[in-house]
Amino acid sequence: MRHLVVVFLILLLGTPSALAQTAGAAPTDPALIEKIRKSNAECLGCHTEAALKAPPREGMDLLKLKTLLVDPAAFERSNHAGMECKTCHGQTANEYPHREGLTAQVSPCGECHAQKSMRIEAQYDASIHAKHLKGKFTCQSCHDPHLYKVAAKLGAPSEIVRQDNAMCFDCHESDLKFATFGDALTPPKRRPDLDDIHEWLPNAKLHWGAVRCVECHTPVSPTKTLALSHEIVGKDKAEKNCVACHTRDTALKTRLYRHMVTEEREKLGFANSIILGDSYVIGATRNAYFDQFAVWSVLLTVAGVMGHGALRVFTAGIRRLLRKS
Amino acid sequence: MSERIYMLPFWLRAWHWVNAALILVLIVTGGSLHFAQPDLPLVPFALAARLHDIAGVALAALYGFFVIANIVSGNWWQYVPKPGGFIKRCLVQTRFYCWDIFWGRPHPYPPTLAANFNSLQQIIYWFIMYFFMPILLLTGLMFLVPEWAPQRVLGLDGLLPIAMAHTAVGLIITLFMIGHIYLGTTGLKVTSLFRMMITGWHEH
Ligand code: HEM
């Protein structure tokens, strides 16, 4: 599969920068790995926390550099681990002082992910952000290509929730960041407080740690191969029905736990037992044996007292008859 | 005319009915939460969760009152099983419910001021009020404030054992309530015992 992707990339990409790195992500050839490591070390010689403390050269705009740092360890955990920085940033990005508009010239996602991007873009264009903030809002507003890792590869739902919600929190929890986009609107929009908006959701904070914003703020993915729709919806279409998740046939298994549902799902009689590794979800993770026991014990108790009562009425009647005769 | 004695002080009767009302609300809303189903909502989930939280906290506060009032008034002594043929008294009481009651025979241990409960009531009420209720309240409060619950247990979410214990004890108390309400009809007349719980006067 990876080879296919690579071949596809090479065929597809017209840009010389991408062609220069023939092996795409995570190459296996040691010589190539060493070459990429060396190349990336150049950028990381300036664009890291460590470099900021001991700048490799004088006369750099350190205040600006401080806002342009990359975490090499996080990069190596991301989807794009093993890629050369220059593949996206251009072959001359290492030259300092940098040429003008380095950020603007970076390869867009669609350049390498043509097929997925085409489908995603159609959904994304219908989202609140794209409609209201056209031009300003981009894929990178949510996806930091140096950090992001696709859900199916992250595996642990708690990690997925943390990563994907961090995207939204980045703006929706920060007045400053929100304003850089909200100010472009007419009239300018101030950040509404998330807890106020979701005041109807008990334990909102608990939910933020256990489900993603996109669970409720996107419709079901119309494309089977995509994990979720990119159409972020506002209050008129967002999911407000608790029982969408809090029931045996929970939406969580087609969303957050989608990539895990192939595993055993009914361990020890627990419905959706895979969820129990991360969360106890009322209504969704209930136990079939316990439920049957509960229903039967209540029914039998009710039947028992009704039988007892009926027998009392019956014997009282007989006693009355006996007394009369 | 039957005899009457004034047995139950006002605070005990007031506690009893508020307690009963809260528990009924908790049973109905708890059941709605646990068996949540899109096509069959007994109480809608969001409303059930809110009512259950409010009634649960109220019940916890009421339990605090119950414990303190029982200590202050000395009423706690009623719940303590007394030695000297306790098991035998339980058996006699059981035989009464299973047999004698159908023959119209009198209660073997009618309530007195000194001993309000028969032995079977003593042991069952003791377990319900001083064993199961604290478990129910503690697990309920942990459900309400999940930070108090263990993070993880045996590689699973720590709320699982809390929720299981809460639901299981909820079931026990539900079964108790069914039996308890029914046994309320076994007084001199069907309504006698209910009237006693309202007026405080026992007829026998
Ligand atoms: C007779 C009394 C009670 C019964 C029958 C009962 C029953 C239940 C049931 C069946 C659930 C759903 C659990 C699940 O599906 O896993 C539940 C949830 C819950 N219970 Fe109770 N419960 C009772 C009393 C209490 C009390 C006294 C408290 C609080 C101190 C409490 C607090 C909670 C909380 C916080 C939840 C989680 C849902 C929510 O926040 O509303 N419960 N209960």
Coordinates of C-alpha atoms in Angstrom, one line a residue, chain A residues 81-325:
Chain A
A81 CA 7.3 11.6 10.5
G82 CA 10.3 10.8 8.4
M83 CA 9.5 13.4 5.8
E84 CA 11.9 16.1 4.8
C85 CA 10.9 19.6 5.9
K86 CA 11.9 20.8 2.5
T87 CA 9.4 18.5 0.8
C88 CA 6.6 20.8 1.9
H89 CA 8.5 24.0 2.5
G90 CA 10.6 24.0 -0.8
Q91 CA 14.2 23.1 -1.5
T92 CA 15.5 26.6 -0.7
A93 CA 13.8 26.9 2.7
N94 CA 17.1 26.2 4.5
E95 CA 18.7 29.3 3.2
Y96 CA 18.8 32.1 5.8
P97 CA 17.7 34.9 5.6
H98 CA 14.6 33.2 4.2
R99 CA 13.0 34.3 1.0
E100 CA 9.8 36.3 1.3
G101 CA 6.5 34.5 2.0
L102 CA 7.9 31.1 3.0
T103 CA 4.7 30.1 4.8
A104 CA 2.4 31.2 1.9
Q105 CA 4.4 29.0 -0.5
V106 CA 4.1 25.7 1.4
S107 CA 2.5 22.8 -0.5
P108 CA -1.2 22.5 0.2
C109 CA -2.5 19.2 1.6
G110 CA -4.3 18.5 -1.7
E111 CA -1.0 18.4 -3.6
C112 CA -0.1 15.1 -2.1
H113 CA -3.5 13.8 -0.9
A114 CA -5.4 14.6 -4.0
Q115 CA -8.2 12.1 -3.7
K116 CA -9.0 12.4 -0.1
S117 CA -8.7 16.2 -0.3
M118 CA -11.2 16.4 -3.1
R119 CA -13.9 14.6 -1.1
I120 CA -13.0 16.4 2.1
E121 CA -13.0 19.8 0.4
A122 CA -16.6 19.4 -0.7
Q123 CA -17.7 18.7 2.9
Y124 CA -15.4 21.4 4.3
D125 CA -16.8 24.0 1.9
A126 CA -20.2 23.5 3.5
S127 CA -18.8 23.9 7.1
I128 CA -19.5 27.0 9.2
H129 CA -15.8 28.0 9.2
A130 CA -15.5 27.8 5.4
K131 CA -18.7 29.6 4.8
H132 CA -18.2 32.4 7.2
L133 CA -14.4 32.8 7.1
K134 CA -13.7 32.1 3.5
G135 CA -10.1 32.6 2.5
K136 CA -8.9 33.0 6.1
F137 CA -9.7 29.6 7.4
T138 CA -7.7 26.7 5.8
C139 CA -7.0 23.0 6.5
Q140 CA -4.0 24.1 8.5
S141 CA -6.2 26.2 10.9
C142 CA -7.1 22.8 12.4
H143 CA -4.4 20.4 11.1
D144 CA -0.9 21.2 12.2
P145 CA 1.0 19.1 9.7
H146 CA 3.9 18.8 12.3
L147 CA 1.7 17.3 15.0
Y148 CA -1.4 15.7 13.5
K149 CA -1.8 12.0 13.4
V150 CA -4.9 10.3 11.8
A151 CA -7.3 8.7 14.4
A152 CA -7.0 5.2 13.0
K153 CA -3.2 5.3 13.6
L154 CA -3.4 6.9 17.0
G155 CA -5.4 4.0 18.3
A156 CA -6.3 4.9 21.9
P157 CA -9.6 6.8 21.9
S158 CA -8.4 9.0 24.8
E159 CA -5.5 10.2 22.6
I160 CA -7.8 10.8 19.6
V161 CA -10.1 12.9 21.8
R162 CA -7.2 14.9 23.2
Q163 CA -5.7 15.6 19.8
D164 CA -8.9 16.4 17.9
N165 CA -10.4 18.5 20.7
A166 CA -7.2 20.4 21.0
M167 CA -7.7 21.6 17.4
C168 CA -11.0 23.2 18.4
F169 CA -9.8 24.4 21.8
D170 CA -7.0 26.2 20.1
C171 CA -9.5 28.9 19.0
H172 CA -12.6 28.2 21.0
E173 CA -10.9 28.4 24.4
S174 CA -8.6 31.3 23.5
D175 CA -10.0 34.8 23.2
L176 CA -6.8 35.9 21.5
K177 CA -6.7 33.2 18.8
F178 CA -10.4 33.4 18.2
A179 CA -10.2 37.1 17.7
T180 CA -7.6 36.8 14.9
F181 CA -10.4 35.1 12.9
G182 CA -13.5 36.5 14.5
D183 CA -12.3 40.1 13.9
A184 CA -12.6 39.4 10.2
L185 CA -16.3 39.0 10.5
T186 CA -18.8 41.9 10.2
P187 CA -19.7 42.6 12.9
P188 CA -16.6 41.2 14.6
K189 CA -17.5 38.2 16.7
R190 CA -16.3 37.6 20.3
R191 CA -15.6 34.1 21.5
P192 CA -18.7 32.6 23.2
D193 CA -17.8 30.6 26.3
L194 CA -18.0 26.9 25.6
D195 CA -19.4 26.0 29.0
D196 CA -22.2 28.6 28.6
I197 CA -23.1 27.3 25.2
H198 CA -23.2 23.7 26.4
E199 CA -24.8 24.5 29.7
W200 CA -27.6 22.0 28.9
L201 CA -25.0 19.2 28.8
P202 CA -24.3 17.9 32.3
N203 CA -20.7 17.4 33.1
A204 CA -19.6 19.2 29.9
K205 CA -16.0 19.0 31.0
L206 CA -16.3 15.3 31.5
H207 CA -17.7 15.0 28.0
W208 CA -14.8 17.1 26.5
G209 CA -12.4 14.4 27.9
A210 CA -14.4 11.5 26.5
V211 CA -15.9 12.5 23.2
R212 CA -14.9 14.9 20.4
C213 CA -16.6 18.1 19.5
V214 CA -16.9 16.6 16.0
E215 CA -19.1 13.8 17.3
C216 CA -21.9 16.2 17.7
H217 CA -20.8 19.0 15.3
T218 CA -20.6 16.9 12.1
P219 CA -23.2 14.9 10.3
V220 CA -22.6 11.2 9.6
S221 CA -19.8 10.8 7.1
P222 CA -21.3 10.4 3.6
T223 CA -18.1 8.8 2.4
K224 CA -17.5 5.4 3.8
T225 CA -13.7 5.6 3.5
L226 CA -13.5 8.8 5.5
A227 CA -13.7 8.6 9.2
L228 CA -15.9 11.7 9.5
S229 CA -17.5 14.5 7.6
H230 CA -15.7 17.8 7.5
E231 CA -18.9 19.7 7.5
I232 CA -18.8 21.4 10.9
V233 CA -22.4 22.4 11.8
G234 CA -23.8 25.1 14.1
K235 CA -26.6 25.0 16.6
D236 CA -29.4 24.3 14.2
K237 CA -27.9 20.9 13.1
A238 CA -25.6 19.9 16.1
E239 CA -26.5 16.7 18.0
K240 CA -28.5 17.5 21.1
N241 CA -30.0 14.1 21.7
C242 CA -28.3 12.4 24.6
V243 CA -29.6 9.0 23.5
A244 CA -27.6 9.2 20.3
C245 CA -24.7 8.1 22.5
H246 CA -26.3 7.0 25.7
T247 CA -28.0 3.8 24.4
R248 CA -27.0 0.3 23.5
D249 CA -26.9 1.1 19.7
T250 CA -24.6 4.1 20.4
A251 CA -23.4 6.4 17.7
L252 CA -20.0 6.2 19.4
K253 CA -19.3 2.9 17.7
T254 CA -19.6 4.5 14.2
R255 CA -17.7 7.6 15.2
L256 CA -15.0 7.7 17.9
Y257 CA -14.7 3.9 18.3
R258 CA -15.2 3.3 14.6
H259 CA -11.7 1.8 14.0
M260 CA -12.1 -0.5 17.0
V261 CA -15.5 -2.0 16.4
T262 CA -14.0 -4.9 14.4
E263 CA -12.7 -6.2 17.8
E264 CA -14.8 -8.2 20.3
R265 CA -17.8 -6.1 21.2
E266 CA -19.8 -8.1 23.8
K267 CA -17.2 -9.2 26.3
L268 CA -18.8 -10.7 29.5
G269 CA -22.2 -9.6 28.3
F270 CA -21.3 -5.9 28.3
A271 CA -22.8 -4.1 25.3
N272 CA -20.1 -2.1 23.5
S273 CA -17.4 -3.5 25.8
I274 CA -14.6 -1.9 23.8
I275 CA -15.7 1.5 25.1
L276 CA -15.2 0.3 28.7
G277 CA -11.4 0.5 28.3
D278 CA -11.8 4.3 28.2
S279 CA -15.2 5.3 29.5
Y280 CA -18.3 4.1 31.3
V281 CA -21.2 5.5 29.2
I282 CA -24.6 5.2 30.9
G283 CA -27.0 3.3 28.6
A284 CA -24.3 2.2 26.2
T285 CA -22.0 0.0 28.3
R286 CA -24.7 -1.9 30.1
N287 CA -24.6 -5.6 30.9
A288 CA -27.1 -7.9 29.2
Y289 CA -27.0 -10.5 32.0
F290 CA -27.5 -7.9 34.7
D291 CA -30.3 -6.3 32.8
Q292 CA -32.1 -9.6 32.4
F293 CA -31.6 -10.4 36.0
A294 CA -32.9 -6.9 37.0
V295 CA -36.0 -7.1 34.9
W296 CA -36.9 -10.6 36.0
S297 CA -36.3 -10.0 39.6
V298 CA -38.6 -7.0 39.5
L299 CA -41.3 -8.9 37.6
L300 CA -41.1 -11.9 39.9
T301 CA -41.3 -9.7 43.0
V302 CA -44.3 -7.8 41.7
A303 CA -45.9 -11.1 40.7
G304 CA -45.0 -12.5 44.2
V305 CA -46.7 -9.7 46.1
M306 CA -49.7 -9.8 43.8
G307 CA -50.1 -13.5 44.3
H308 CA -49.8 -13.1 48.0
G309 CA -52.4 -10.3 48.0
A310 CA -54.8 -12.4 45.8
L311 CA -54.4 -15.3 48.2
R312 CA -55.2 -13.1 51.2
V313 CA -58.3 -11.8 49.5
F314 CA -59.3 -15.3 48.6
T315 CA -58.7 -16.8 52.0
A316 CA -60.5 -13.9 53.7
G317 CA -63.5 -14.6 51.5
I318 CA -63.5 -18.3 52.5
R319 CA -63.2 -17.4 56.1
R320 CA -66.2 -15.1 55.9
L321 CA -68.2 -17.8 54.2
L322 CA -67.2 -20.4 56.8
R323 CA -68.1 -17.9 59.6
K324 CA -71.6 -17.4 58.1
S325 CA -72.4 -21.1 57.6

